[in-house]
CSV table of C-alpha atoms and ligand atoms in Angstrom, one decimal:
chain,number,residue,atom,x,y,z
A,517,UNK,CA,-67.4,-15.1,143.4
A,518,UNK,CA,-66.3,-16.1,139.9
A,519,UNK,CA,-63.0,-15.9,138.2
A,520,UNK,CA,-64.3,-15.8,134.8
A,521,UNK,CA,-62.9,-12.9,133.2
A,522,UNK,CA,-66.1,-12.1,130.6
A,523,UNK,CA,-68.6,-12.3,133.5
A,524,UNK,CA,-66.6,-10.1,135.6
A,525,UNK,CA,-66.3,-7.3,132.7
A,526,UNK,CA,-70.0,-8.2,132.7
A,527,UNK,CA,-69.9,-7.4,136.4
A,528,UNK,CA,-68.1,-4.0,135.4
A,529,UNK,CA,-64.8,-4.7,136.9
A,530,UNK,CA,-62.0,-2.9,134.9
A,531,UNK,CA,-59.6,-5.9,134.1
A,532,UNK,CA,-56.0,-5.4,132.9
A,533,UNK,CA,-56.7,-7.3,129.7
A,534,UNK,CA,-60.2,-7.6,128.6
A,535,UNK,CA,-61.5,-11.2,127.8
A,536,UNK,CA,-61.8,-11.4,124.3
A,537,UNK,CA,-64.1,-13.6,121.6
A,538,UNK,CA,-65.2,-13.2,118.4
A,539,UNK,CA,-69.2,-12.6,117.0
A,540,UNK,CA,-69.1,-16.0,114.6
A,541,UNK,CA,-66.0,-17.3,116.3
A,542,UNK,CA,-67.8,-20.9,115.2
A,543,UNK,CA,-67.7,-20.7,111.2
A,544,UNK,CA,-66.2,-21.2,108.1
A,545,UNK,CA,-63.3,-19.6,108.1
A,546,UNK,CA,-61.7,-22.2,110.2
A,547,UNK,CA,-60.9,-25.8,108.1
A,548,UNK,CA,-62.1,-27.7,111.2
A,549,UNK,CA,-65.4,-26.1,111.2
A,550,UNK,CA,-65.8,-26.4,107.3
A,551,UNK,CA,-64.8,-30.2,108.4
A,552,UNK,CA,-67.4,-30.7,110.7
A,553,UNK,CA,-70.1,-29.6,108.6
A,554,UNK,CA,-69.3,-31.8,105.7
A,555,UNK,CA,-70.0,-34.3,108.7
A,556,UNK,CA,-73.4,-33.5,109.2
A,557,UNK,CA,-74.2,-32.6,105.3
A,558,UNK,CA,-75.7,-29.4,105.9
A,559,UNK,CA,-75.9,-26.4,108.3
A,560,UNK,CA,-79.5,-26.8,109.8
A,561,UNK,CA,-78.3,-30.4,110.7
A,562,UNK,CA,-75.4,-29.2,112.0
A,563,UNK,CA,-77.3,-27.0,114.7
A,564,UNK,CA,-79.5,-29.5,115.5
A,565,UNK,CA,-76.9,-32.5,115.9
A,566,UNK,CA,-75.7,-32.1,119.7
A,567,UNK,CA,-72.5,-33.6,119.8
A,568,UNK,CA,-71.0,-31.8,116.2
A,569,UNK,CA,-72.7,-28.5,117.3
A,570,UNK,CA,-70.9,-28.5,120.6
A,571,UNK,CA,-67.7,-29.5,118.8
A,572,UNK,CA,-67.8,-26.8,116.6
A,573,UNK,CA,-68.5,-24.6,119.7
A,574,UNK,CA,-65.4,-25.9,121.0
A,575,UNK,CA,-63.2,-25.2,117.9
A,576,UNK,CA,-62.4,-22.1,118.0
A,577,UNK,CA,-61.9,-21.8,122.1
A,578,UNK,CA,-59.0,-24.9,121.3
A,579,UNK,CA,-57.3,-22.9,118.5
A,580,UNK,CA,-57.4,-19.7,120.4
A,581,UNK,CA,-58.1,-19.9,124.2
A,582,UNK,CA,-61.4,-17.4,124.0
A,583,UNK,CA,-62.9,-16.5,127.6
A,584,UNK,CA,-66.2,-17.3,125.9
A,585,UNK,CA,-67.7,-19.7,123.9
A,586,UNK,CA,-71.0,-19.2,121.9
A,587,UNK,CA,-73.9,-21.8,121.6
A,588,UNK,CA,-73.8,-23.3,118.1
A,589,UNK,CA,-77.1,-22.6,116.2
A,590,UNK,CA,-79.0,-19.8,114.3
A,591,UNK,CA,-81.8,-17.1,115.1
A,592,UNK,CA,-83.8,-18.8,112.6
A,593,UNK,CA,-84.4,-21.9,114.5
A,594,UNK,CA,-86.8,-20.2,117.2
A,595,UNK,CA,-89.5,-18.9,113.9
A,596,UNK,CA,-89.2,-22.7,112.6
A,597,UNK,CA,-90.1,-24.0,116.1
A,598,UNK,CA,-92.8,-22.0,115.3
A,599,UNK,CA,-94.2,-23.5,112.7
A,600,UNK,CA,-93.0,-21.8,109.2
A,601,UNK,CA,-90.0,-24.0,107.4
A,602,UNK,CA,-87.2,-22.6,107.0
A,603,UNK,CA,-84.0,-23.8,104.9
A,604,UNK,CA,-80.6,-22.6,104.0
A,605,UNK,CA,-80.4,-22.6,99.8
A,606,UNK,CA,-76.5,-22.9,98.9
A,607,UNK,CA,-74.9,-19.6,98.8
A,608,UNK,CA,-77.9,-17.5,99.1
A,609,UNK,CA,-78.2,-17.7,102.9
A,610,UNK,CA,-81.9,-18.3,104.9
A,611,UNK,CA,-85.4,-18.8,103.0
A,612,UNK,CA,-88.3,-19.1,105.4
A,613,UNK,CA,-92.2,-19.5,104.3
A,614,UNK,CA,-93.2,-15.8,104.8
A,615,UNK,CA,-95.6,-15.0,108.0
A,616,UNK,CA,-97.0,-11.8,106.9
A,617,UNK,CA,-101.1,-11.6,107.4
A,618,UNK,CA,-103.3,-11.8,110.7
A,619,UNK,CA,-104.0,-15.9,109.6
A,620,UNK,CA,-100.3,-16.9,109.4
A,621,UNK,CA,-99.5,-15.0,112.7
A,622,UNK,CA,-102.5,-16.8,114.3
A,623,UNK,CA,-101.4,-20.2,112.4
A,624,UNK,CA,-98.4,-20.3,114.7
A,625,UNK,CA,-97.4,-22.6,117.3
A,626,UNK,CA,-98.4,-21.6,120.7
A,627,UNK,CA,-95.1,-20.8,122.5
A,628,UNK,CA,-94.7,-23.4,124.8
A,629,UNK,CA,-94.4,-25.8,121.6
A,630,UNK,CA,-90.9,-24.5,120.8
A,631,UNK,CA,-88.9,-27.5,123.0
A,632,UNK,CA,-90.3,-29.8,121.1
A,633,UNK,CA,-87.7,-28.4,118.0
A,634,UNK,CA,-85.3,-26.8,120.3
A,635,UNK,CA,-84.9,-29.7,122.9
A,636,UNK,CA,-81.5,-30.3,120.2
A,637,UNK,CA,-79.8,-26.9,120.8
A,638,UNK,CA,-80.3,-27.4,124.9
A,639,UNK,CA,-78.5,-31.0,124.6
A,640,UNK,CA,-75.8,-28.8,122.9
A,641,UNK,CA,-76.0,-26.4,125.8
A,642,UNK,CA,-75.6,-29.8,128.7
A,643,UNK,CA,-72.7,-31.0,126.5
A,644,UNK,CA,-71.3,-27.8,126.3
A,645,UNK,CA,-71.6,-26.6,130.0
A,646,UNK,CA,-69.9,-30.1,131.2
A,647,UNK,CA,-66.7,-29.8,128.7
A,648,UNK,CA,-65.9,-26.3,128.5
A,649,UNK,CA,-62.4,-25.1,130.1
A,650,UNK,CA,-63.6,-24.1,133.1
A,651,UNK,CA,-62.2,-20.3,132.8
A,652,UNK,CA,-64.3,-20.4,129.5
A,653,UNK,CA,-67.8,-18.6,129.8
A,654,UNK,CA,-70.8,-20.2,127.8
A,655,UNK,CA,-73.0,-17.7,125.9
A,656,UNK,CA,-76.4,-18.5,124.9
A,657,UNK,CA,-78.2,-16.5,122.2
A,658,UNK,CA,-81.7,-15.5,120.2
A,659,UNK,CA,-82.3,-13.0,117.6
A,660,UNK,CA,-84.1,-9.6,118.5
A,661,UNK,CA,-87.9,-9.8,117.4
A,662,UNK,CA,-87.6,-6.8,114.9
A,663,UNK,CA,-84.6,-9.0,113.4
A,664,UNK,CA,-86.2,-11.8,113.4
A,665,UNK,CA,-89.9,-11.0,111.9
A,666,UNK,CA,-87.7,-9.1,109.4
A,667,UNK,CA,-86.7,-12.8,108.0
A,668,UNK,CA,-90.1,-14.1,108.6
A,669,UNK,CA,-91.8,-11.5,106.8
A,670,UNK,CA,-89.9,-11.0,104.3
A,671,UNK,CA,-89.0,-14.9,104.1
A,672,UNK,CA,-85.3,-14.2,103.1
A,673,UNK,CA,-83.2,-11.8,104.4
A,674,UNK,CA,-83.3,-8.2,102.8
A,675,UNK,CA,-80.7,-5.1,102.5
A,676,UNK,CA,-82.8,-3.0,103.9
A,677,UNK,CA,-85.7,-5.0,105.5
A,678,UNK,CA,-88.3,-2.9,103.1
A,679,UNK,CA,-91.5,-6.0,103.4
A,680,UNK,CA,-91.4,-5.4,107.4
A,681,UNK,CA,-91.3,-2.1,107.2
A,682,UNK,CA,-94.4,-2.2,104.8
A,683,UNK,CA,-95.6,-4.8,106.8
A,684,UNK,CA,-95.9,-2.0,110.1
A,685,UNK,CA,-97.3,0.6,107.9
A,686,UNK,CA,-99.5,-1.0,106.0
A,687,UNK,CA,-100.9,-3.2,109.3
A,688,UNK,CA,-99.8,-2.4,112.7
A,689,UNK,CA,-101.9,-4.4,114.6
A,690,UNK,CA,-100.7,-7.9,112.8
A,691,UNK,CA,-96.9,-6.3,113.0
A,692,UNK,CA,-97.0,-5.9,116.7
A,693,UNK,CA,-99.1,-9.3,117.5
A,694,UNK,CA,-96.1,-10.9,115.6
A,695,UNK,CA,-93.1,-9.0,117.5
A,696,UNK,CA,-95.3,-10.1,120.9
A,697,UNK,CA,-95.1,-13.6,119.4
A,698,UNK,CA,-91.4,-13.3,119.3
A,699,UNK,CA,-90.8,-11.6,122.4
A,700,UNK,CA,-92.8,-14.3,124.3
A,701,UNK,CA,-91.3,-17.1,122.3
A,702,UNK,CA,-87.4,-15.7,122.8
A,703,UNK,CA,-88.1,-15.4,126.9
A,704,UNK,CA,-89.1,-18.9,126.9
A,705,UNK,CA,-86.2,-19.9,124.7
A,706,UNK,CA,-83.4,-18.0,126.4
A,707,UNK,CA,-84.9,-19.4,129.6
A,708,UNK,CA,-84.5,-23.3,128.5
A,709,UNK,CA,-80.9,-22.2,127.6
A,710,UNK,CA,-80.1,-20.6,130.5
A,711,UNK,CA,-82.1,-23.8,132.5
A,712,UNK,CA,-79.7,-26.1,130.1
A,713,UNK,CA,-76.2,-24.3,131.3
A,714,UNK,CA,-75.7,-21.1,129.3
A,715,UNK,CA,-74.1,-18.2,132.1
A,716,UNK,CA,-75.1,-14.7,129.8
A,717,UNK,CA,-76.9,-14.1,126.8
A,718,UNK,CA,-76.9,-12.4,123.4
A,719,UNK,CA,-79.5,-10.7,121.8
A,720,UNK,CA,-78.7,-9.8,118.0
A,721,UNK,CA,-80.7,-6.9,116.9
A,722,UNK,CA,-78.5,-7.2,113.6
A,723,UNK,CA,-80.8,-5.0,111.5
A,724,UNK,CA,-81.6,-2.3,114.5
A,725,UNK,CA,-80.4,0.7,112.4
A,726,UNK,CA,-82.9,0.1,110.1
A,727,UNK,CA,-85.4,1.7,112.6
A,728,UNK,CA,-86.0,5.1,113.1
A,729,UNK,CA,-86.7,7.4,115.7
A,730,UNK,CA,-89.9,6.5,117.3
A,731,UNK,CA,-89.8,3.2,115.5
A,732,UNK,CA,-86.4,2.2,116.8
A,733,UNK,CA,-88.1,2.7,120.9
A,734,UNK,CA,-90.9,0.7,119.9
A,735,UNK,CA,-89.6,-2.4,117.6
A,736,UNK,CA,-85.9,-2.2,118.8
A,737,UNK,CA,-85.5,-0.8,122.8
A,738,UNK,CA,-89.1,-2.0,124.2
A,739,UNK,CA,-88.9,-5.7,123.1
A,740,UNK,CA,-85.3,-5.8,124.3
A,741,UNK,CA,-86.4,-4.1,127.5
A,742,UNK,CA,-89.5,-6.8,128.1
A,743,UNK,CA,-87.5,-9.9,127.2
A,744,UNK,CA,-84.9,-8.8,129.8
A,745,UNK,CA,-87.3,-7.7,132.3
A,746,UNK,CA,-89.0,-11.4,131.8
A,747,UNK,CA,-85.5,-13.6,131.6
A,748,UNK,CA,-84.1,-11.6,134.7
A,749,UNK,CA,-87.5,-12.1,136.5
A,750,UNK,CA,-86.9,-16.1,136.1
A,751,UNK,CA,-83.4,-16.2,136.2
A,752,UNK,CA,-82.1,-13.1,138.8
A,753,UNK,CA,-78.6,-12.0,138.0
A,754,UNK,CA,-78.5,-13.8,134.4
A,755,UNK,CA,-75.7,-11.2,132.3
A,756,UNK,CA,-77.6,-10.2,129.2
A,757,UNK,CA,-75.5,-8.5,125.9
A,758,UNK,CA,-77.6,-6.5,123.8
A,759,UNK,CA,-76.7,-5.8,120.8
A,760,UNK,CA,-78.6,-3.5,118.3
A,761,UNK,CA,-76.0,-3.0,115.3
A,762,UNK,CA,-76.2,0.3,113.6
A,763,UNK,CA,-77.9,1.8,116.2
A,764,UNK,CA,-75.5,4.8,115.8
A,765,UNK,CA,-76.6,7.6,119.0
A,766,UNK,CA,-79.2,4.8,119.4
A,767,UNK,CA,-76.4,3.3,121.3
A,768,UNK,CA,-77.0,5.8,124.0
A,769,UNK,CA,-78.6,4.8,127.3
A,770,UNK,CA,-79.9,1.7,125.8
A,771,UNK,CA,-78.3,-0.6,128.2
A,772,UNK,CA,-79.7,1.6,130.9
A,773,UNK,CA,-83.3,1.7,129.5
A,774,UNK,CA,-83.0,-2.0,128.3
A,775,UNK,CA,-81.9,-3.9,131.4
A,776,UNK,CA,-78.8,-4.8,129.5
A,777,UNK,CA,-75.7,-5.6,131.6
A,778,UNK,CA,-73.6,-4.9,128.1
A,779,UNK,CA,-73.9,-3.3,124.9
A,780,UNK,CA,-72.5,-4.1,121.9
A,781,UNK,CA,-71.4,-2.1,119.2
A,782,UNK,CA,-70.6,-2.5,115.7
A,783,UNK,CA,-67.6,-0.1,113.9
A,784,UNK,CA,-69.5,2.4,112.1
A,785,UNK,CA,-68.5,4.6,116.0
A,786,UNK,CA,-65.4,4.6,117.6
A,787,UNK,CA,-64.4,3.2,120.3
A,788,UNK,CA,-63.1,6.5,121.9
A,789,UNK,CA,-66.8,7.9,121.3
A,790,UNK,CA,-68.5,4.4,123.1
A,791,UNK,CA,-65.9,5.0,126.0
A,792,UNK,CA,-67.3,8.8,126.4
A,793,UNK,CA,-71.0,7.9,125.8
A,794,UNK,CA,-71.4,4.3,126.7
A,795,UNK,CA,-68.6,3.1,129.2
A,796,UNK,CA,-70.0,5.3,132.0
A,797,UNK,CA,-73.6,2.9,131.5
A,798,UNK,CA,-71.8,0.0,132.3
A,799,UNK,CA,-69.6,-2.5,130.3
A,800,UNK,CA,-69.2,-2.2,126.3
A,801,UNK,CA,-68.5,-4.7,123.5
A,802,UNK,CA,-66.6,-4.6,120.6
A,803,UNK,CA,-65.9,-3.4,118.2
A,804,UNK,CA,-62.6,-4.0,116.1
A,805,UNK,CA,-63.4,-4.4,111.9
A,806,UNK,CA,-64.3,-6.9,110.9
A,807,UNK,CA,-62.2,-6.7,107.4
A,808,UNK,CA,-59.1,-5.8,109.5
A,809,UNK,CA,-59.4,-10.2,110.1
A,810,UNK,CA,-58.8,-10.5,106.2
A,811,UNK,CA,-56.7,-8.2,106.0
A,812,UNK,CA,-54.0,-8.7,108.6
A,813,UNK,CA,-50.9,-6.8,108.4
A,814,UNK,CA,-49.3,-3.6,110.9
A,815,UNK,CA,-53.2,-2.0,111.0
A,816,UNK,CA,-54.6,-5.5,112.7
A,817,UNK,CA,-52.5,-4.9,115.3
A,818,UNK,CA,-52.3,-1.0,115.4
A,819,UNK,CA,-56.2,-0.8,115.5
A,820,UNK,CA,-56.7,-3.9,118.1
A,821,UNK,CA,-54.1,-2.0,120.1
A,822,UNK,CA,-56.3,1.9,120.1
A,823,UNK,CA,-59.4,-0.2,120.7
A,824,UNK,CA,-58.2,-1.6,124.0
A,825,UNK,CA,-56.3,1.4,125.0
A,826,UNK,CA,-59.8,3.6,123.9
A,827,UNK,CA,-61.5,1.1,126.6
A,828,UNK,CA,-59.2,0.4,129.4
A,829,UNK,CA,-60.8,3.0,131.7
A,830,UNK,CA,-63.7,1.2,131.9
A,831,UNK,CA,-65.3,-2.9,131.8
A,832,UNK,CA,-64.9,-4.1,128.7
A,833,UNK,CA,-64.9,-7.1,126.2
A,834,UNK,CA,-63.0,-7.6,123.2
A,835,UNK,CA,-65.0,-8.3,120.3
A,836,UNK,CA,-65.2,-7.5,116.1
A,837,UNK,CA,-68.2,-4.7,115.0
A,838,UNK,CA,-69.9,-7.8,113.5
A,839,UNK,CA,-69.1,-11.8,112.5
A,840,UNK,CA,-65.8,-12.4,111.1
A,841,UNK,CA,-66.0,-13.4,107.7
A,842,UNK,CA,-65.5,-16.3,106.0
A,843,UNK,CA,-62.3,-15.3,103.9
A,844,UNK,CA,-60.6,-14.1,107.1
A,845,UNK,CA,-57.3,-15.7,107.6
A,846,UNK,CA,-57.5,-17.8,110.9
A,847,UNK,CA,-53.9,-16.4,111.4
A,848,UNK,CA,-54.8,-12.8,112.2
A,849,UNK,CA,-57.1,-13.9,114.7
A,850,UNK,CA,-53.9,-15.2,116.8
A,851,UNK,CA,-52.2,-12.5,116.2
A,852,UNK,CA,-54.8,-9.9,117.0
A,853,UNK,CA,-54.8,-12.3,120.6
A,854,UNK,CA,-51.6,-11.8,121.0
A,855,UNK,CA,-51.7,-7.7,120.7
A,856,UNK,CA,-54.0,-8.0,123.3
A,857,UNK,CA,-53.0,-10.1,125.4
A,858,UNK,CA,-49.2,-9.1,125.4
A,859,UNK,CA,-49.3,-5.3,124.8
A,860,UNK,CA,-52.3,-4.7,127.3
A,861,UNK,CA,-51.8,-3.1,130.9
A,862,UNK,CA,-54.0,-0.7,132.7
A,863,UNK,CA,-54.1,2.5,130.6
A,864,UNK,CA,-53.5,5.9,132.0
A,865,UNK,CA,-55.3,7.1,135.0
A,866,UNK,CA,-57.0,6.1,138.1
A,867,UNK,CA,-59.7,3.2,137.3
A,868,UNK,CA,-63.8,4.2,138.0
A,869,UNK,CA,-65.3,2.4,140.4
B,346,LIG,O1,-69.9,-18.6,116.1
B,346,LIG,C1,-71.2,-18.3,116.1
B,346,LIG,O2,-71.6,-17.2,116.3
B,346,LIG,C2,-72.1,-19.5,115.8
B,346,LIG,C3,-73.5,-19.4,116.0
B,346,LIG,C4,-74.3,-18.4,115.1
B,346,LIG,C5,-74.6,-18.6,113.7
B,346,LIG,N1,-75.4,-17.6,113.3
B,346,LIG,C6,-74.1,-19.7,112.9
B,346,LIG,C7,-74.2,-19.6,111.4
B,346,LIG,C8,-74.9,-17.2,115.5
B,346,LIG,C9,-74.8,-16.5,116.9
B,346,LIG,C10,-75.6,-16.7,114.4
B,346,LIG,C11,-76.4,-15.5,114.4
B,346,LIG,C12,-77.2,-15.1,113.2
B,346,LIG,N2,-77.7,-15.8,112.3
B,346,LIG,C13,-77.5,-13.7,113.0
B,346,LIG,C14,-77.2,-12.5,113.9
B,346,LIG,C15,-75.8,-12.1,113.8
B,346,LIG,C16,-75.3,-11.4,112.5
B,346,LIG,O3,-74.5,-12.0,111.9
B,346,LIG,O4,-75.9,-10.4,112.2
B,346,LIG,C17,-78.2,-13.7,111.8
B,346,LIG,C18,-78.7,-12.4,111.1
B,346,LIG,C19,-78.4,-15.0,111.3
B,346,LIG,C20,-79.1,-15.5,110.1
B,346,LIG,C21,-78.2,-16.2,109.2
B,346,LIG,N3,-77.6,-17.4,109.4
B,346,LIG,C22,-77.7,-15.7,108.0
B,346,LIG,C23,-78.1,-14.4,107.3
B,346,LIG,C24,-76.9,-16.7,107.4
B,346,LIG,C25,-76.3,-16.7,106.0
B,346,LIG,C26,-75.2,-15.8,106.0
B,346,LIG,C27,-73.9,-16.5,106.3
B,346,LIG,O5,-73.1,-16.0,107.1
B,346,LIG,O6,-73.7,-17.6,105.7
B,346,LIG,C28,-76.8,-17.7,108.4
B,346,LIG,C29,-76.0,-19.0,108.2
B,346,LIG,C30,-75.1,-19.3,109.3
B,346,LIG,N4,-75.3,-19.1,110.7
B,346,LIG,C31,-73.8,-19.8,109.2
B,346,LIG,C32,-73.2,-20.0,110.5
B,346,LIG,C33,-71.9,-20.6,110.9
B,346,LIG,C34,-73.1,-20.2,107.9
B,346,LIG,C35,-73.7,-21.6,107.5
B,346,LIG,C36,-72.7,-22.4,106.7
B,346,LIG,O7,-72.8,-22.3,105.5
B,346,LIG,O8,-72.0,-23.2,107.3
């Protein structure tokens, strides 16, 4: 059907080497991207300048030959279509006018308003889609909603996401109407993108393990679950990664209750546990450390190596535990290519199928 490696593994075929990119692939630690953005002045006209979003899109699959490329933009961009204004202060990362009381929820934009802000990011998508490699799968992407109202209500982003959380206690009802909002709005969004060229999605639940027990099946699985449901209902077959970092045994069965065709993990587990608990649900993501790009060296390659031996039994992708950073060293990222694409071969044993 398709010989693109990362949509196969999505498929779960076990594949001798496992198709590899990197969460953040598009950023600063490469001088071209740094480049680019000193193009377009700042970051929120980078995402919304098609032509220099694509191209930094394209960057890192040109340096490095990824299977995948990710869609240039931000999670914000989907609450500012929304209404509330949002803006990136210099070294302090994402400010957004705080949506946190029944009027402001009501204030915003009904959900079919978004393309009006967003019709940007889908001529990145067109652009994309034609100039791609072809072996090169393109990945679209939204925030979760608990991620994403954690921004909007707190209107910054916060260690432990404490204004949300007093946000739910304090007022349920106006918590949930706004993760609906969200929910609603990211179907819609992911829809245009997949309508504009994307082939899978992402959904970054970056701030998952901030939720608890009944909380985490409520704010973190059931929106998940519903935006999948809806996007698979309009688009039938359309690969979705989920990804809700920190989740810890969270991580267990949520692809299956979710819908997702892929979870991904971050490194607080190990890969031999996600090939025992998660593997057997279908194909996994990740989930090499992040720090390991900085730091280079013998344990780069040793650890890439365990991580695609700890897998090969089952489909998998090659990706870090979160974004690379931006004092990684774009050196160690061909290098940790080049352990896995030299060193791998099926590992021990017969293959599931
Ligand atoms: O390669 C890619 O992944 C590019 C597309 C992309 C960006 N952000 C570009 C970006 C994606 C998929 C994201 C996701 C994103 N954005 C998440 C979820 C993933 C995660 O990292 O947990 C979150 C929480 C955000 C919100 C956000 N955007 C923050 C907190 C920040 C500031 C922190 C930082 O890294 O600077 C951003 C800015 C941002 N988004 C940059 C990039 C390349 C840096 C902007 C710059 O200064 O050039």
């Amino acid at each position: 059907m398709t010989d693109k490696t990362l949509l196969r593994a999505l498929r779960g075929e076990v594949l001798p080497t496992p198709p590899i990119w990197l969460m953040r692939q598009a950023g600063r630690y490469l001088p071209e991207y740094r480049a680019t953005r000193a193009r377009a002045g700042d970051f929120l006209s980078l995402c919304y300048t098609p032509d220099l979003a694509a191209e930094v899109s394209l960057q890192p699959i040109r340096r490095y030959g990824f299977d995948a490329a990710i869609l240039f933009a931000d999670i914000l961009l989907l609450p500012q279509a929304l209404g509330p204004k949002l803006w990136f202060a210099e070294g302090e990362g994402p400010r957004m006018e705080v949506t946190a009381s029944a009027a402001a929820v009501a204030a915003l934009k009904p959900v079919s308003a978004i393309h009006e802000t967003l019709a940007p990011v889908y001529e990145t998508v067109r652009i994309l889609a034609r100039e791609l490699p072809r072996e090169t799968t393109l990945i679209g992407f939204a925030g979760a909603p608990w991620t994403v109202v954690s921004y909007m209500i707190a209107g910054r982003g916060t260690p432990d996401q404490a204004p949300a959380h007093a946000l739910k206690a304090a007022n349920r009802a106006v918590f949930q109407a706004l993760i609906d909002k969200i929910t609603d709005a990211t179907v819609e969004y992911l829809s245009a993108q997949v309508q504009a060229g994307v082939e899978v999605v992402k959904l970054f639940d970056s701030w998952a393990g901030s939720l608890k027990g009944a909380d985490f099946t409520d704010f973190a699985l059931k929106p998940t679950a519903r935006i999948i449901a809806a996007l698979k209902a309009r688009h039938p077959g359309v690969p979705v990664i989920a990804f809700p970092r920190e989740a810890g045994p969270g991580y267990v069965g949520f692809a299956r209750a979710t819908g997702a065709d892929c979870v991904a993990i971050d490194n607080s587990v190990s890969a031999e546990w996600a090939a025992g608990h998660l593997q057997p649900d279908g194909c996994v993501q990740g989930n090499l450390d992040p720090a390991l790009m900085v730091e280079g060296g013998p344990r780069l390659i040793s650890e890439t190596r365990r991580i695609v031996q700890a897998f090969s039994r089952g489909p998998h992708i090659f990706n870090l535990g979160h974004g690379i950073t931006p004092d990684a060293d774009p050196d160690n990222v061909t290098r940790m290519v080049e352990a896995i694409r030299s060193g791998a071969g099926p590992g021990p044993g017969p293959a599931p199928h």
